[in-house]
PDB file of C-alpha atoms in Angstrom:
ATOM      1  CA  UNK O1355      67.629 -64.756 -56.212  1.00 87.00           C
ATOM      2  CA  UNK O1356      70.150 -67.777 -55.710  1.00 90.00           C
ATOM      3  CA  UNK O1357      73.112 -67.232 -58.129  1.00 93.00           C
ATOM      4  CA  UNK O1358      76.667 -68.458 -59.187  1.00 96.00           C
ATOM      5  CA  UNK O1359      79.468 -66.635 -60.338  1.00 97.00           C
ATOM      6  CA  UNK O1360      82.562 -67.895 -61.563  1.00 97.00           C
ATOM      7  CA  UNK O1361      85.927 -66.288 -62.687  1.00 96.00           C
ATOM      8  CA  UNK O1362      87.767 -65.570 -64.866  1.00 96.00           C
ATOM      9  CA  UNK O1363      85.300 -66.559 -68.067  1.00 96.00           C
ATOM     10  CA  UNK O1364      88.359 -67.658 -69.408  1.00 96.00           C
ATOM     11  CA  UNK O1365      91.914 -68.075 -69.428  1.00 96.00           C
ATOM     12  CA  UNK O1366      95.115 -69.118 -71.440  1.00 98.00           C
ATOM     13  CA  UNK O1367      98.018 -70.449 -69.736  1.00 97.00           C
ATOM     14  CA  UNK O1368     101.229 -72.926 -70.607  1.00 97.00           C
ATOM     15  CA  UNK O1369     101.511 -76.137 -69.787  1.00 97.00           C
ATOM     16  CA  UNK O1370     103.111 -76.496 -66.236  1.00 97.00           C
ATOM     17  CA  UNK O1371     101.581 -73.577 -65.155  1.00 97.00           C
ATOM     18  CA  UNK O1372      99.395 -73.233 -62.096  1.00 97.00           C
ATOM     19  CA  UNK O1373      95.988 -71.902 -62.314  1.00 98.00           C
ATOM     20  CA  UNK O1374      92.860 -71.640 -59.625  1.00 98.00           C
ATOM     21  CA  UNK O1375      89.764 -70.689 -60.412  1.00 98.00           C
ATOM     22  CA  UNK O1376      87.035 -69.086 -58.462  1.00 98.00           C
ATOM     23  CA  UNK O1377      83.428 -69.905 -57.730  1.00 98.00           C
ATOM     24  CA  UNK O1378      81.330 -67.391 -55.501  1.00 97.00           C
ATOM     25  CA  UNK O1379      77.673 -67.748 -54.811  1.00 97.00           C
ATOM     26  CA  UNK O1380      74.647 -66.004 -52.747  1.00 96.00           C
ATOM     27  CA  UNK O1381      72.024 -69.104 -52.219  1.00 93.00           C
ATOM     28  CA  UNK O1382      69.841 -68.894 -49.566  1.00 91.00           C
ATOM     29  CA  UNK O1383      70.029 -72.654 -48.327  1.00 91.00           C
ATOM     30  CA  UNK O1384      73.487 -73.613 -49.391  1.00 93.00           C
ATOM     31  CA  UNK O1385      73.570 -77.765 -48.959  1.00 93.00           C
ATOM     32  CA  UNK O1386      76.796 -78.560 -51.069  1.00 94.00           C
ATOM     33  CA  UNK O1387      78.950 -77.121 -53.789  1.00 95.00           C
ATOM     34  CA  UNK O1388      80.187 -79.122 -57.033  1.00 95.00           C
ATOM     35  CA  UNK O1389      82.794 -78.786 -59.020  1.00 97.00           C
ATOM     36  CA  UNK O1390      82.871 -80.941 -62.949  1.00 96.00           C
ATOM     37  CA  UNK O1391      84.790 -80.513 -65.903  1.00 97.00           C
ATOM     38  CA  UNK O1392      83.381 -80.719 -69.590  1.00 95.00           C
ATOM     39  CA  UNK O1393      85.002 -81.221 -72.604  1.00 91.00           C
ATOM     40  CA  UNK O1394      83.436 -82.024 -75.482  1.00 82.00           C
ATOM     41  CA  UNK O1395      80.403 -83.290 -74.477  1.00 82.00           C
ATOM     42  CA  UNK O1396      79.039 -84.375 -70.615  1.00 89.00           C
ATOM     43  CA  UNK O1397      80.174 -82.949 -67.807  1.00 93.00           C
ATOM     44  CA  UNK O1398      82.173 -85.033 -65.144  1.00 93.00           C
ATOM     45  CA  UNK O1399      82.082 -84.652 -61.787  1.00 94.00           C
ATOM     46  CA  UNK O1400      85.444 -83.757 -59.721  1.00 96.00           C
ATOM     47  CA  UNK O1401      84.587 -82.869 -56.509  1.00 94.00           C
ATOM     48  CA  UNK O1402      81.906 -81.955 -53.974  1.00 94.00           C
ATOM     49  CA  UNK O1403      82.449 -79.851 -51.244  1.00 95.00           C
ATOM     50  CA  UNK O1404      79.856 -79.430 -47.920  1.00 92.00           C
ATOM     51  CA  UNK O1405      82.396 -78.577 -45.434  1.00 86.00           C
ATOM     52  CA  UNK O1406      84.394 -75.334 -45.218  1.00 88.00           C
ATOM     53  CA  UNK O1407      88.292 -75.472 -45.078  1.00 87.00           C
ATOM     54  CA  UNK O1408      88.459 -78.964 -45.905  1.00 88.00           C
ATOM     55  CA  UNK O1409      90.904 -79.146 -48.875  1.00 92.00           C
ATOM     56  CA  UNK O1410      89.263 -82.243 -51.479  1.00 94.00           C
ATOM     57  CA  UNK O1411      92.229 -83.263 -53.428  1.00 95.00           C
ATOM     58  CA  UNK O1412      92.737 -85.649 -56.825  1.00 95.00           C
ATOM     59  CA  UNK O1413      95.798 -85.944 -58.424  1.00 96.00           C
ATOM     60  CA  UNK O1414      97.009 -82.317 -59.675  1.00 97.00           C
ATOM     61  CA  UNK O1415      93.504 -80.922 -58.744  1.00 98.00           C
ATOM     62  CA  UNK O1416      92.163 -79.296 -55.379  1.00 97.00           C
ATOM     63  CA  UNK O1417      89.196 -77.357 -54.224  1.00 97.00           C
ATOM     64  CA  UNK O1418      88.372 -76.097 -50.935  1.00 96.00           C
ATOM     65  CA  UNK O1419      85.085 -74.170 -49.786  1.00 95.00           C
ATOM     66  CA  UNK O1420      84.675 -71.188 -47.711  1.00 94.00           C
ATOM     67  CA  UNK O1421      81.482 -70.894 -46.398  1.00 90.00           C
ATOM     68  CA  UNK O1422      82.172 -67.492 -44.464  1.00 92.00           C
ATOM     69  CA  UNK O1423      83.006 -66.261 -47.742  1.00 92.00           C
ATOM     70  CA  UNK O1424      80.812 -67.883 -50.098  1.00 94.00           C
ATOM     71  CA  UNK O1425      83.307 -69.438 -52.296  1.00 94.00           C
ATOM     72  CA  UNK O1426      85.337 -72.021 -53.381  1.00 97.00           C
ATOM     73  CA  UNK O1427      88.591 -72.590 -55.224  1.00 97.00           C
ATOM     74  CA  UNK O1428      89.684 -75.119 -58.162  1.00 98.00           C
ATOM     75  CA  UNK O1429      93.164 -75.422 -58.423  1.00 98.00           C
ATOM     76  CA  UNK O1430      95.057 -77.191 -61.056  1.00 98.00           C
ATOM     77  CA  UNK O1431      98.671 -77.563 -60.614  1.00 97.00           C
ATOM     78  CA  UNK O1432     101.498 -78.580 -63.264  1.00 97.00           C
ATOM     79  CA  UNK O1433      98.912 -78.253 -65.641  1.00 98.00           C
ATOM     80  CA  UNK O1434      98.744 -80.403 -69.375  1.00 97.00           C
ATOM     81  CA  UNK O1435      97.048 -80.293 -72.805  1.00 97.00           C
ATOM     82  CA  UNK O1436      94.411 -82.574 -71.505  1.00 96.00           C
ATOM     83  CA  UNK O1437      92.713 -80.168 -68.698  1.00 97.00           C
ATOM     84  CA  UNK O1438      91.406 -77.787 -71.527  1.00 97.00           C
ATOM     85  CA  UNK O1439      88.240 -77.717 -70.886  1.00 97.00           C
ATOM     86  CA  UNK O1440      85.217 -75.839 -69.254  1.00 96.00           C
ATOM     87  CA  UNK O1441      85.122 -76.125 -65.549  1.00 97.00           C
ATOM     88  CA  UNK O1442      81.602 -75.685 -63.999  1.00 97.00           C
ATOM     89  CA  UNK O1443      80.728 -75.164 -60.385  1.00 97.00           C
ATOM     90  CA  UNK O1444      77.043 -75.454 -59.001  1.00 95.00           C
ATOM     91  CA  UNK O1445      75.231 -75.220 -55.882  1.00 95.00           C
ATOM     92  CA  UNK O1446      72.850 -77.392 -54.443  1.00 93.00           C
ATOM     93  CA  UNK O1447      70.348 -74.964 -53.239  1.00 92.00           C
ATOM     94  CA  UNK O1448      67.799 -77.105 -51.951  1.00 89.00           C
ATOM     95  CA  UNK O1449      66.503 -80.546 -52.286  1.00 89.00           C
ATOM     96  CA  UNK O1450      66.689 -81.170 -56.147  1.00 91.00           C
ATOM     97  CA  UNK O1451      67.598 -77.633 -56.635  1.00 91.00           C
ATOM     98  CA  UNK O1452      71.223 -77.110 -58.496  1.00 93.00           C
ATOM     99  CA  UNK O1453      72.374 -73.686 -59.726  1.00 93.00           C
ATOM    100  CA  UNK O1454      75.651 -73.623 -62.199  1.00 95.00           C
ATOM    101  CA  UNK O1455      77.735 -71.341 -63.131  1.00 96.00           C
ATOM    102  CA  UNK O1456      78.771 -70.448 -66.772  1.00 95.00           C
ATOM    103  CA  UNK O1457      81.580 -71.797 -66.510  1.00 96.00           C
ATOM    104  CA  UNK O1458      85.472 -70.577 -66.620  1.00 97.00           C
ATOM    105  CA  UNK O1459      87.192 -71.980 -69.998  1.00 96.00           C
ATOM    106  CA  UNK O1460      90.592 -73.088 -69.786  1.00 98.00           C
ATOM    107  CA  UNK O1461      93.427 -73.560 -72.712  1.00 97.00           C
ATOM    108  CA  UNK O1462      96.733 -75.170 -71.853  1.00 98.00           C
ATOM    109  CA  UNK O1463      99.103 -74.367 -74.597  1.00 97.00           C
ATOM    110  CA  UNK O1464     101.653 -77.178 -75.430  1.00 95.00           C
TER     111      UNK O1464
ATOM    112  CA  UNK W 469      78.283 -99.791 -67.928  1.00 68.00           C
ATOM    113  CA  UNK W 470      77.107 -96.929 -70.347  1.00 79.00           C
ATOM    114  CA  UNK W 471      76.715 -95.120 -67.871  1.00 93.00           C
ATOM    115  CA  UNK W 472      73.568 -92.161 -69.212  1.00 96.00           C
ATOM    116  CA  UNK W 473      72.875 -92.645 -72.875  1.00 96.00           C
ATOM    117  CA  UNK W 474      70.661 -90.241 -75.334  1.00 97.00           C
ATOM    118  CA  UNK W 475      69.260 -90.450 -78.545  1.00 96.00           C
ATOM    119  CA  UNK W 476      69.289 -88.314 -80.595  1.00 96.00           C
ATOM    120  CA  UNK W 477      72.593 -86.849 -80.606  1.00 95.00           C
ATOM    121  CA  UNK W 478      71.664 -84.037 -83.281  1.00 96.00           C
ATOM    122  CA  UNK W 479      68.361 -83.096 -84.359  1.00 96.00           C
ATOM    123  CA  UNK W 480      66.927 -80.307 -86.631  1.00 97.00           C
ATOM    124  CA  UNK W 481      63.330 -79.274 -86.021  1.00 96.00           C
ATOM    125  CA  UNK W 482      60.880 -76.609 -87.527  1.00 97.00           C
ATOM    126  CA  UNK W 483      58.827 -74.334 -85.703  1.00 97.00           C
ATOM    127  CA  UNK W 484      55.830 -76.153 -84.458  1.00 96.00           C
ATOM    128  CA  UNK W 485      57.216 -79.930 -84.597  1.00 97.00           C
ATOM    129  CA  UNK W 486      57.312 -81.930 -81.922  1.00 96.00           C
ATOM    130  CA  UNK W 487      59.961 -84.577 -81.063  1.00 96.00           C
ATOM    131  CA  UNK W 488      60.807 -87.103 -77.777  1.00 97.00           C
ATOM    132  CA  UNK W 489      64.108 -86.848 -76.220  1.00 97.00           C
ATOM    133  CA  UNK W 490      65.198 -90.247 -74.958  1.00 97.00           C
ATOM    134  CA  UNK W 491      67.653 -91.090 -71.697  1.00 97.00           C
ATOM    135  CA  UNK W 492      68.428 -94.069 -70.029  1.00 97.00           C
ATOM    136  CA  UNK W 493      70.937 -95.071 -67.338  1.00 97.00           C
ATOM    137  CA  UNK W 494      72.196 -98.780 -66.196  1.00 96.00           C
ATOM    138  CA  UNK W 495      73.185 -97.468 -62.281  1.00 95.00           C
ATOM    139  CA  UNK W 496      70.071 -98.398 -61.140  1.00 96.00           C
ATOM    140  CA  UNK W 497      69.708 -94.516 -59.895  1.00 96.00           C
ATOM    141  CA  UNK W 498      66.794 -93.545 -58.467  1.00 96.00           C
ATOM    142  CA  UNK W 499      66.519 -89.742 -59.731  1.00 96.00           C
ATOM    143  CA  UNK W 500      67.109 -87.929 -63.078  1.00 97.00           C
ATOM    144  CA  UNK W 501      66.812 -84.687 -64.557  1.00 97.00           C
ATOM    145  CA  UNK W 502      66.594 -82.975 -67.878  1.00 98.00           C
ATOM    146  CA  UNK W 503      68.751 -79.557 -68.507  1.00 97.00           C
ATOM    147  CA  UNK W 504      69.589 -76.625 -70.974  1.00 97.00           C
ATOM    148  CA  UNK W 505      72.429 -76.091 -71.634  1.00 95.00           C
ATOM    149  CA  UNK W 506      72.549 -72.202 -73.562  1.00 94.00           C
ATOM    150  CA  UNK W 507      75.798 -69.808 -74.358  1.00 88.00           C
ATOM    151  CA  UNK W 508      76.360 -67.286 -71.539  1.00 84.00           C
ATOM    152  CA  UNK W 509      74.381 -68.906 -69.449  1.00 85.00           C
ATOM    153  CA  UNK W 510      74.418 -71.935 -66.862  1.00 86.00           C
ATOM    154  CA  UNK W 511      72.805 -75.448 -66.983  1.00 93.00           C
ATOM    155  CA  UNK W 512      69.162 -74.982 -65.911  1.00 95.00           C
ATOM    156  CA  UNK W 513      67.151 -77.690 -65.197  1.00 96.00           C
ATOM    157  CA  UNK W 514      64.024 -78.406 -66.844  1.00 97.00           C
ATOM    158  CA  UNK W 515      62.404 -81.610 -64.943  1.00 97.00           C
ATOM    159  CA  UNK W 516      63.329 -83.910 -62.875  1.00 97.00           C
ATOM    160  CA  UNK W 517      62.023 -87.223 -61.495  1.00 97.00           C
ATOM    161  CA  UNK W 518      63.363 -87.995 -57.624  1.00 95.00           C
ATOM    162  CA  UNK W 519      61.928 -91.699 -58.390  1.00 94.00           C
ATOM    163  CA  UNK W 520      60.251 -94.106 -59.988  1.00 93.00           C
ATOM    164  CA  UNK W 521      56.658 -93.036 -61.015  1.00 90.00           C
ATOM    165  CA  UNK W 522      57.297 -89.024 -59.839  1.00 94.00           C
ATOM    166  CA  UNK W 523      58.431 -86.348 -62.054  1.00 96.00           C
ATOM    167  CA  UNK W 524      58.215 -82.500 -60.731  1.00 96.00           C
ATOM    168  CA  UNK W 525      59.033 -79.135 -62.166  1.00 96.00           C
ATOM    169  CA  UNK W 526      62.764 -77.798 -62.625  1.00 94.00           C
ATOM    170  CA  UNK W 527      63.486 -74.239 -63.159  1.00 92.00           C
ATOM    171  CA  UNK W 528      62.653 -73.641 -66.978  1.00 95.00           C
ATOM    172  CA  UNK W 529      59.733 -76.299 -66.984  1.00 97.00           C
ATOM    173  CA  UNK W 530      57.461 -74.455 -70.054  1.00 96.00           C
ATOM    174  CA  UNK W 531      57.226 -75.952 -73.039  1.00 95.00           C
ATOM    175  CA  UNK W 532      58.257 -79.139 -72.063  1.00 97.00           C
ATOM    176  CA  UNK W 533      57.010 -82.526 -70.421  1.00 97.00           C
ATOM    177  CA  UNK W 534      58.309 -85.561 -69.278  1.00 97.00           C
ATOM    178  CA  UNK W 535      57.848 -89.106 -68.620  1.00 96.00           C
ATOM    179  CA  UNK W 536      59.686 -91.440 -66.396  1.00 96.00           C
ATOM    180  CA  UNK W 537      58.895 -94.788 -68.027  1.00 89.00           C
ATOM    181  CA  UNK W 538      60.363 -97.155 -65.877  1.00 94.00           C
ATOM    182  CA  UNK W 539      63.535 -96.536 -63.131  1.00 95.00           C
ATOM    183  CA  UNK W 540      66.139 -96.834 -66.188  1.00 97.00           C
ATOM    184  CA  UNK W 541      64.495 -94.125 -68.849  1.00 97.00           C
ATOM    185  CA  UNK W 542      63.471 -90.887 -68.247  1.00 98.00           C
ATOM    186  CA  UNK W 543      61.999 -88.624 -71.578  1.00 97.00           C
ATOM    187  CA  UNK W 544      61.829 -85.283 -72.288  1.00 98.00           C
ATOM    188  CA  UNK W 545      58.723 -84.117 -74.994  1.00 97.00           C
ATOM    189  CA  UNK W 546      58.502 -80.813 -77.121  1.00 96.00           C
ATOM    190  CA  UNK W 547      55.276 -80.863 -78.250  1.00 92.00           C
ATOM    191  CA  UNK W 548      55.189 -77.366 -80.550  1.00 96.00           C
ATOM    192  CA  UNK W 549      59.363 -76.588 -80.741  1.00 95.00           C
ATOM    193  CA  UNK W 550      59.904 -73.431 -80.564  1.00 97.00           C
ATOM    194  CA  UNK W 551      63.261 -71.186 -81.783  1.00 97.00           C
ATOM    195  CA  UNK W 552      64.155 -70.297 -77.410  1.00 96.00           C
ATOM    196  CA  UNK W 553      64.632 -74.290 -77.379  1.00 97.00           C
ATOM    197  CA  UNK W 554      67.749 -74.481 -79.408  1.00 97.00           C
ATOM    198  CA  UNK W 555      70.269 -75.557 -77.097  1.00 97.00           C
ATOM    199  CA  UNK W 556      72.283 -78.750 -75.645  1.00 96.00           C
ATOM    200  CA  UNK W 557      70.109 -80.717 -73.660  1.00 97.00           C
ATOM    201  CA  UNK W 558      71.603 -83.237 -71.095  1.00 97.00           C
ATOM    202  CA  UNK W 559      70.256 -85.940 -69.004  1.00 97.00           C
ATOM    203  CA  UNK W 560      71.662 -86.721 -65.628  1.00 97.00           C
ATOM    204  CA  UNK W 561      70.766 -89.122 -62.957  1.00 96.00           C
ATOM    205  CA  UNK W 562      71.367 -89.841 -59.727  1.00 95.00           C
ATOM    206  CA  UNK W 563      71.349 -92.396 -56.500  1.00 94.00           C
ATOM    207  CA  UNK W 564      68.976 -89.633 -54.964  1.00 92.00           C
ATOM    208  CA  UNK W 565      68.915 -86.091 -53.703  1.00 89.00           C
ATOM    209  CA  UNK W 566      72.258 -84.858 -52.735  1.00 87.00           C
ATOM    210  CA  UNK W 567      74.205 -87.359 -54.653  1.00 90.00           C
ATOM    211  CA  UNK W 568      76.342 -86.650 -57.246  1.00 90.00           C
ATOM    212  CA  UNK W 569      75.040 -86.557 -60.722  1.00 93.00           C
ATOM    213  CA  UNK W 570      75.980 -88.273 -64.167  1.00 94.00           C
ATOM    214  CA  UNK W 571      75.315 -86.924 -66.656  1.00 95.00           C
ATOM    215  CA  UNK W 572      74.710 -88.488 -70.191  1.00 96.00           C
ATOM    216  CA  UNK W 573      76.696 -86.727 -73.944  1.00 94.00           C
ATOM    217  CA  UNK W 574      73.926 -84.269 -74.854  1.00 95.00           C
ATOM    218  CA  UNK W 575      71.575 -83.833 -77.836  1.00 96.00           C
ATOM    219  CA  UNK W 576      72.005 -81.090 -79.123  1.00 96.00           C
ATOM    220  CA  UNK W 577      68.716 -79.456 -81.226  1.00 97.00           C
ATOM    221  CA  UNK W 578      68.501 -76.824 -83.551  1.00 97.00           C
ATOM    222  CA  UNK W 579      64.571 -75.073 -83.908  1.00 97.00           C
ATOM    223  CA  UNK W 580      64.337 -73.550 -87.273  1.00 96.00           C
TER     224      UNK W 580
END
């Protein structure tokens, strides 16, 4: 059975502090992975990832995928108020076939 | 740009109701897709349509049908609710398969 895992579930840190979270998954016909951050309501995409070792890169934020290893890596550096949210990764396991994660929840503490 | 709208945002049902979720998008997408969105769990998609005039079964299709009424609005029908379809249900679309998706605010529906 194709599945996601991502960790930690959630996590607390202070602003300026680094944090990377983890996405691992088993799918048996891995096409892409995605990475999207929701707040309050819809989820916005970040990044999608297809190659491994290839660092994707906006602003403070980072991912890379390793495909040996079945996972990827979110990284937020120098991190603010404003990336509290609930970072999702899925997997598109086929055509039309995405699997998410639950999500890790992050709180940046002023 | 709106980008992926829904109506309704909130909506309280009783067992046995039925109700029309509505989404429409203004990318001129081809695809969209209905999903769940439940505590402890992932988003799980329901339907999806990969175009114009095709709509084909998601993950957690029961209880559920859609209609893709022209290349801009894509619904989402409950015909008997039932209390397992509380959740947050968003609508995404897309330029096609493999593309990355947008996804509308929610509704969000409570099954009494």
């Amino acid at each position: 059975e194709d599945k996601v895992v991502q960790s930690p579930l959630s996590l607390v840190v202070h602003e300026g502090d680094t944090v990377t979270l983890n996405c691992s998954y088993e799918v048996t016909n891995f096409r892409s992975l995605l990475w999207y951050k929701q707040e309050k309501k819809a989820p916005t995409f970040l990044f999608m990832l297809t190659s491994s070792g290839i660092e994707k890169k906006s602003g403070r934020l980072s991912s890379i995928l390793d495909k040996k290893e079945l996972f990827s890596i979110l990284n937020i550096t120098a991190t603010q108020t404003g990336d509290s949210a609930v970072y999702l990764c899925a997997v598109e396991a086929g055509t039309y076939k995405y699997i998410f994660g639950t999500g890790t929840r992050l709180k940046v503490l002023a | 740009n709106a980008g992926v709208t829904q109506t309704p945002k909130f909506q309280v049902l009783k067992t046995g109701q039925s109700m029309t979720l509505q989404c429409a998008q203004d990318m001129n997408h081809n695809s969209m897709y209905w999903y769940r969105q439940d505590p402890g769990m992932g988003l799980r998609l329901i339907y999806y349509s990969a175009s114009e005039g095709t709509t084909d079964k998601g993950e957690v299709p029961n209880g559920y049908n859609v209609s893709r009424l022209n290349k801009r609005e894509f619904s989402l029908r409950l015909e008997s609710a039932a209390p397992s379809q509380t959740s947050v249900y968003f609508c995404a679309s897309s330029r096609g398969a493999g593309e990355t998706q947008y996804f509308g605010p929610g509704t969000r529906l409570l099954v009494l």
